[in-house]
Short mmCIF file of C-alpha atoms in Angstrom, two decimals:
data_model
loop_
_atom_site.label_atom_id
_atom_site.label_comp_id
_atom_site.label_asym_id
_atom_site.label_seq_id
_atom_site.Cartn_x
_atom_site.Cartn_y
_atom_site.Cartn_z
CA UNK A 1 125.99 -169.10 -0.54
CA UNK A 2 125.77 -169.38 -4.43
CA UNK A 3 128.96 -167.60 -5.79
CA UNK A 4 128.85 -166.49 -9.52
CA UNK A 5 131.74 -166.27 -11.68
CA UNK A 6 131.10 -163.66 -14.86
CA UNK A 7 134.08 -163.64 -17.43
CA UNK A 8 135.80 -161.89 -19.14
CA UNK A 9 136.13 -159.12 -16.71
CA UNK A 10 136.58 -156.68 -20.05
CA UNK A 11 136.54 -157.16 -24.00
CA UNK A 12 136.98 -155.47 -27.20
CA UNK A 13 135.32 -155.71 -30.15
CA UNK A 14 134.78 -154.68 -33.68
CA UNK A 15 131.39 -153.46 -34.82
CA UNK A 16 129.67 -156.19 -36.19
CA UNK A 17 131.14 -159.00 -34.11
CA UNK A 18 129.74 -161.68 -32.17
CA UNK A 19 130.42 -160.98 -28.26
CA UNK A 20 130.17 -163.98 -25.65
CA UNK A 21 129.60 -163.16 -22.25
CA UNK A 22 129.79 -166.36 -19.56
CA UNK A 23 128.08 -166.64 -16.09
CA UNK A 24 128.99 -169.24 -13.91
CA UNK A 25 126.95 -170.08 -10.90
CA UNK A 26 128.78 -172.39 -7.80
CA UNK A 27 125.81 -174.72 -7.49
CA UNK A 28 122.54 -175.53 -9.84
CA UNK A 29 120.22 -172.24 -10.10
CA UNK A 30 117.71 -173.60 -12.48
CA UNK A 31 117.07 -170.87 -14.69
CA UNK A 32 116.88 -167.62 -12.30
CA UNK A 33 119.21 -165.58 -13.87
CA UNK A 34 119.24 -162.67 -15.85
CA UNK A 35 121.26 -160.42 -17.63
CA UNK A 36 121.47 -156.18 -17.58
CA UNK A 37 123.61 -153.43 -19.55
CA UNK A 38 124.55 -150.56 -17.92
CA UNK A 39 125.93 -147.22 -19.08
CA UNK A 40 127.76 -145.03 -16.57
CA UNK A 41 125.53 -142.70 -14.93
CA UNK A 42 122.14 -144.93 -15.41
CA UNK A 43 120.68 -147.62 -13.68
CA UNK A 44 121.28 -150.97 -15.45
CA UNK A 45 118.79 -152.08 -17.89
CA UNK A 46 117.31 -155.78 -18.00
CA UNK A 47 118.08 -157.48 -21.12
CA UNK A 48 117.46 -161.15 -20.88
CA UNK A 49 115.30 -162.58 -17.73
CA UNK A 50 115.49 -166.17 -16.91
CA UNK A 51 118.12 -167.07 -18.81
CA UNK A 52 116.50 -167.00 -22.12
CA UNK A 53 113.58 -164.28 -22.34
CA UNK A 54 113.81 -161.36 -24.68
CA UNK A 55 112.94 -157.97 -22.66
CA UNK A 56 110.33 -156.25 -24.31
CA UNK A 57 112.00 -153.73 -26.79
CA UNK A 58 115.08 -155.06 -26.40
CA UNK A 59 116.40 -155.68 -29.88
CA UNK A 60 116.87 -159.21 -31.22
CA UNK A 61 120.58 -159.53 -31.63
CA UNK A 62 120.70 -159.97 -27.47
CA UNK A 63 120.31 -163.45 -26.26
CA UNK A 64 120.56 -165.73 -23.56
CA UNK A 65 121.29 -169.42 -23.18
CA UNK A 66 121.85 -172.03 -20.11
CA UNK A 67 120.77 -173.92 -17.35
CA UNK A 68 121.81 -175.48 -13.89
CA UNK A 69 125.42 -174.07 -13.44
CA UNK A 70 126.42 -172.61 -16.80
CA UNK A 71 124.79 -169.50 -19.03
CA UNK A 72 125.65 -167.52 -22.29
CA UNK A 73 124.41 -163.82 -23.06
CA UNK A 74 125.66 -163.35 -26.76
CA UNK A 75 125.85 -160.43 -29.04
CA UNK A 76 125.20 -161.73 -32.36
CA UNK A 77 126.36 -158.27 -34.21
CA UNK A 78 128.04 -156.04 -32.22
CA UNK A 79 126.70 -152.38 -32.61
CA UNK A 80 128.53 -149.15 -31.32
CA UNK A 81 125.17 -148.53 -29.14
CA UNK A 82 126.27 -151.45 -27.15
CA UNK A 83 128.94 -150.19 -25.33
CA UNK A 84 128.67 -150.58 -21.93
CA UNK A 85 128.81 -152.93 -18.56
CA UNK A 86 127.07 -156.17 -18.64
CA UNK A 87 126.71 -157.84 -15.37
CA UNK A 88 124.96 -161.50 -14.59
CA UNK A 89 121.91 -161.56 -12.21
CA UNK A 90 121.03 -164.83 -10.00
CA UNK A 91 118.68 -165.06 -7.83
CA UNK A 92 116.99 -167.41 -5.30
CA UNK A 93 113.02 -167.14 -3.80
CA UNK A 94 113.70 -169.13 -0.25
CA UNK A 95 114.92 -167.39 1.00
CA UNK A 96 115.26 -164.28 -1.71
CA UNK A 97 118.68 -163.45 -2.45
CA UNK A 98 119.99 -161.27 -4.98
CA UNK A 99 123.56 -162.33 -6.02
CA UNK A 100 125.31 -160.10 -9.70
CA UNK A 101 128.01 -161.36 -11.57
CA UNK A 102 131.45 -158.90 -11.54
CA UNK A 103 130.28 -157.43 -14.46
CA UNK A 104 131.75 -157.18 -18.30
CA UNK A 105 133.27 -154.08 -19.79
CA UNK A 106 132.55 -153.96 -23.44
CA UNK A 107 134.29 -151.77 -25.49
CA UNK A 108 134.57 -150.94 -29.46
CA UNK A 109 137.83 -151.41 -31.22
CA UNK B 1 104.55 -147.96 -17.84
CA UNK B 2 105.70 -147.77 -14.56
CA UNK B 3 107.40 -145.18 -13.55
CA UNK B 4 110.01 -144.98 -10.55
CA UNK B 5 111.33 -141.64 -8.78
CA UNK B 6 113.13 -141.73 -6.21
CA UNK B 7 114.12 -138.63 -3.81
CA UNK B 8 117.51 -136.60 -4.28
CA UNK B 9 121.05 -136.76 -3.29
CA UNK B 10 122.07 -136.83 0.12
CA UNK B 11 125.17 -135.84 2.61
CA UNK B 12 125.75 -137.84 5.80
CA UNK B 13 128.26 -137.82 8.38
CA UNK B 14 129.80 -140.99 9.79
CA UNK B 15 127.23 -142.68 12.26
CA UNK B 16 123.72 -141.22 11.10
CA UNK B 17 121.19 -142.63 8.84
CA UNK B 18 119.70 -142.12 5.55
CA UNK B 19 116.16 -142.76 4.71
CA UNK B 20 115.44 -142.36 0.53
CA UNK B 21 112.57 -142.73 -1.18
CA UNK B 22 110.96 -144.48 -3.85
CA UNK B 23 107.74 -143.27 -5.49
CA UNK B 24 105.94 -145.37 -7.91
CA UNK B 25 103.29 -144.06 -10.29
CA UNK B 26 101.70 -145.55 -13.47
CA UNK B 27 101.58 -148.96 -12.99
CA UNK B 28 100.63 -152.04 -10.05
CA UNK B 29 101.82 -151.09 -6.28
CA UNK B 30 100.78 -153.22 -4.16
CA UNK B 31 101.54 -156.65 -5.64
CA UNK B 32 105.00 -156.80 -6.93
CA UNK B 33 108.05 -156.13 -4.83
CA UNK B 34 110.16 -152.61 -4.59
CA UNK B 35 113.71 -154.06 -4.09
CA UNK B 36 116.82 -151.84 -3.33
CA UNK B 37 119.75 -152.38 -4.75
CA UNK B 38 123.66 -150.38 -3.96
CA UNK B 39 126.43 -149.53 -6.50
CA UNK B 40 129.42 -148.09 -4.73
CA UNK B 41 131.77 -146.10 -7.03
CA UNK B 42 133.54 -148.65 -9.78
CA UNK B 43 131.65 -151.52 -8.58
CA UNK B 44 128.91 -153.59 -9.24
CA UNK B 45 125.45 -153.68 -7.92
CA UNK B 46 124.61 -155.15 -4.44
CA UNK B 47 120.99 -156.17 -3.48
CA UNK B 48 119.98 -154.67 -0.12
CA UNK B 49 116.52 -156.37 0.46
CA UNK B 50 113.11 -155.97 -1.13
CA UNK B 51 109.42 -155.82 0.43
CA UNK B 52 105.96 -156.99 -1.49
CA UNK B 53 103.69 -153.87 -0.07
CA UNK B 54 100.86 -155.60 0.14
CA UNK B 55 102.66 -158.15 2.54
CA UNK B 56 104.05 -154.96 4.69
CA UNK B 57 107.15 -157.61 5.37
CA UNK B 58 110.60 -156.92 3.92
CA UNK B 59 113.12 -159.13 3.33
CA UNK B 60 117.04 -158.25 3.95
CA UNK B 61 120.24 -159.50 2.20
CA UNK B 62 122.24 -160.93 5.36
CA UNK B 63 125.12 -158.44 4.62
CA UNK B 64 122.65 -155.74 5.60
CA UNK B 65 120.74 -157.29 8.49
CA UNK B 66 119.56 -155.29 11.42
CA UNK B 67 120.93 -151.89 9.80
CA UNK B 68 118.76 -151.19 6.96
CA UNK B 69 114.59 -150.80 7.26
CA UNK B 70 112.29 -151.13 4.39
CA UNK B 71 108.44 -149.92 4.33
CA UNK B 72 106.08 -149.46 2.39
CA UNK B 73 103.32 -146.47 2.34
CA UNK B 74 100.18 -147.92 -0.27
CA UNK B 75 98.46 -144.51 0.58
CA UNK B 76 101.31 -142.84 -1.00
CA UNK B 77 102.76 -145.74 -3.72
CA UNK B 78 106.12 -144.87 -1.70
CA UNK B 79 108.25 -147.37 -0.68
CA UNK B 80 111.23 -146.24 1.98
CA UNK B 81 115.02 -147.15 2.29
CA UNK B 82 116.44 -146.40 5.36
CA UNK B 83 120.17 -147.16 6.52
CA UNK B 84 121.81 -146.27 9.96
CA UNK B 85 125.09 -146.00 11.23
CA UNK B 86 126.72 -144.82 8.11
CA UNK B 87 130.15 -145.33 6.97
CA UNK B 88 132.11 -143.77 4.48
CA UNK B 89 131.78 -147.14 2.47
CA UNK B 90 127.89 -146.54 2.40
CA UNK B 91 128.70 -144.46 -0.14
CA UNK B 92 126.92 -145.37 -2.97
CA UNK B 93 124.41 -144.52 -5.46
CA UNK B 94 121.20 -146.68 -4.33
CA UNK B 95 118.25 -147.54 -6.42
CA UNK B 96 114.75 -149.04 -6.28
CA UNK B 97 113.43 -151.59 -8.91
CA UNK B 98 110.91 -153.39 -9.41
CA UNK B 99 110.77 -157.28 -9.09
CA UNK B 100 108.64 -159.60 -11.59
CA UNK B 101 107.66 -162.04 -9.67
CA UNK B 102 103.27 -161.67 -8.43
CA UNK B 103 103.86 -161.47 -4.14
CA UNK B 104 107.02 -163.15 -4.44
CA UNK B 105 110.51 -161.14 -3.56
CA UNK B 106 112.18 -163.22 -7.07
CA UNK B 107 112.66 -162.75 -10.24
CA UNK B 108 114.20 -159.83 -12.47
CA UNK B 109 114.29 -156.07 -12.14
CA UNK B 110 111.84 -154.87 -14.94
CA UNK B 111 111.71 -150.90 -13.67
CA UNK B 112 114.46 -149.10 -11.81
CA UNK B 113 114.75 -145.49 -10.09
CA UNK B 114 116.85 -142.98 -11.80
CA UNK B 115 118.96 -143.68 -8.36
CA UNK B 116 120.08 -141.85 -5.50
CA UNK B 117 123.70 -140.87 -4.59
CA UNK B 118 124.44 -140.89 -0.99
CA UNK B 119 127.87 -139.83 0.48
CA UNK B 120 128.80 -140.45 3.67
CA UNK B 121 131.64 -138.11 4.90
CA UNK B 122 133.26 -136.08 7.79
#
């Protein structure tokens, strides 16, 4: 089984900071992986899909970056809004498997 | 825009089953998979399995194999969730979403339920 290994498990930030989030997968998953936000109560929200794709309305300071083994999601300027959980998505189609990071905290300092 | 509802909270004793639903409305049924995915309290989300309705063949996340039942209704755009022999650690909130990939049980979740909590206690 493909393991994934999200870090840091929590981080602070100032508003208007850049954030780094890191997803690391056990063996090469091409680029089938995705990134979501989630705010307590709600269902997470997808914010970058293979690896590198802009959801639509998603604002443009969200990214993603990587391939193989290693991926980025970055914050370029870190608004209050963006407080939340950010967890790591992988996923494989032969079989399908649905494997998510441990998940990010992200708070405001 | 698809939209996803699912059906309302539930209480279950220790050893019965759960069956929640997923209704879809405003958007493509048949050809893109309903997955369901767990998020027990403080933890992160855990795919269950996922089923392409047109296909009428789910597939199950080994963790959940030969406990858990997905189908599909197209009359109804409803997709089903049904898990026996509850423990308390099936206590969760579960939701449906929406996969991206055309007949294909892959890619990311585009559309989710507003989610369903399900406790399981004597």
């Amino acid at each position: 089984d493909i393991q994934m290994t999200q870090s840091p498990s929590s981080l602070s930030a100032s508003v208007g900071d850049r954030v780094t989030i890191t997803c690391q997968a056990s063996q090469g998953i091409n680029n089938y992986l995705n990134w979501y936000q989630q705010k307590p109560g709600k269902a997470p929200k997808l914010l970058i899909y293979d690896a590198s794709n802009l959801e639509t309305g998603v604002p443009s300071r969200f990214s993603g970056s990587g391939s193989g083994t290693d991926f980025t999601f970055t914050i370029s300027s870190l608004q209050p809004e963006d407080v939340g959980t950010y967890y790591c998505q992988q996923y494989d189609n032969l079989p399908p498997k649905f494997t998510f990071g441990q998940g990010t905290k992200l708070h405001i300092k | 825009q698809l939209q996803l509802v699912q059906s309302g909270a539930e209480v279950k004793k220790p050893g019965s089953s759960v069956k929640v639903s997923c209704k879809a409305s405003g958007g493509t049924f048949t050809n893109y998979a309903i997955n369901w995915v767990r998020q027990a309290p403080g933890q992160g989300p855990e795919w269950m399995g996922g089923i392409v309705p047109i296909y009428d063949t789910a597939d199950y996340a080994q963790n959940f194999q030969g406990r858990v039942t997905i189908t599909a209704d197209e009359s109804t755009t409803t997709v089903y969730m049904e898990l026996r022999s509850l423990r308390s650690e099936d206590t969760a909130v579960y939701y449906c979403a929406r996969g991206a990939r055309f007949r294909e049980v892959a890619g990311a979740f585009h559309y989710w339920g507003q989610g369903t909590l399900v406790t399981v206690s004597s």
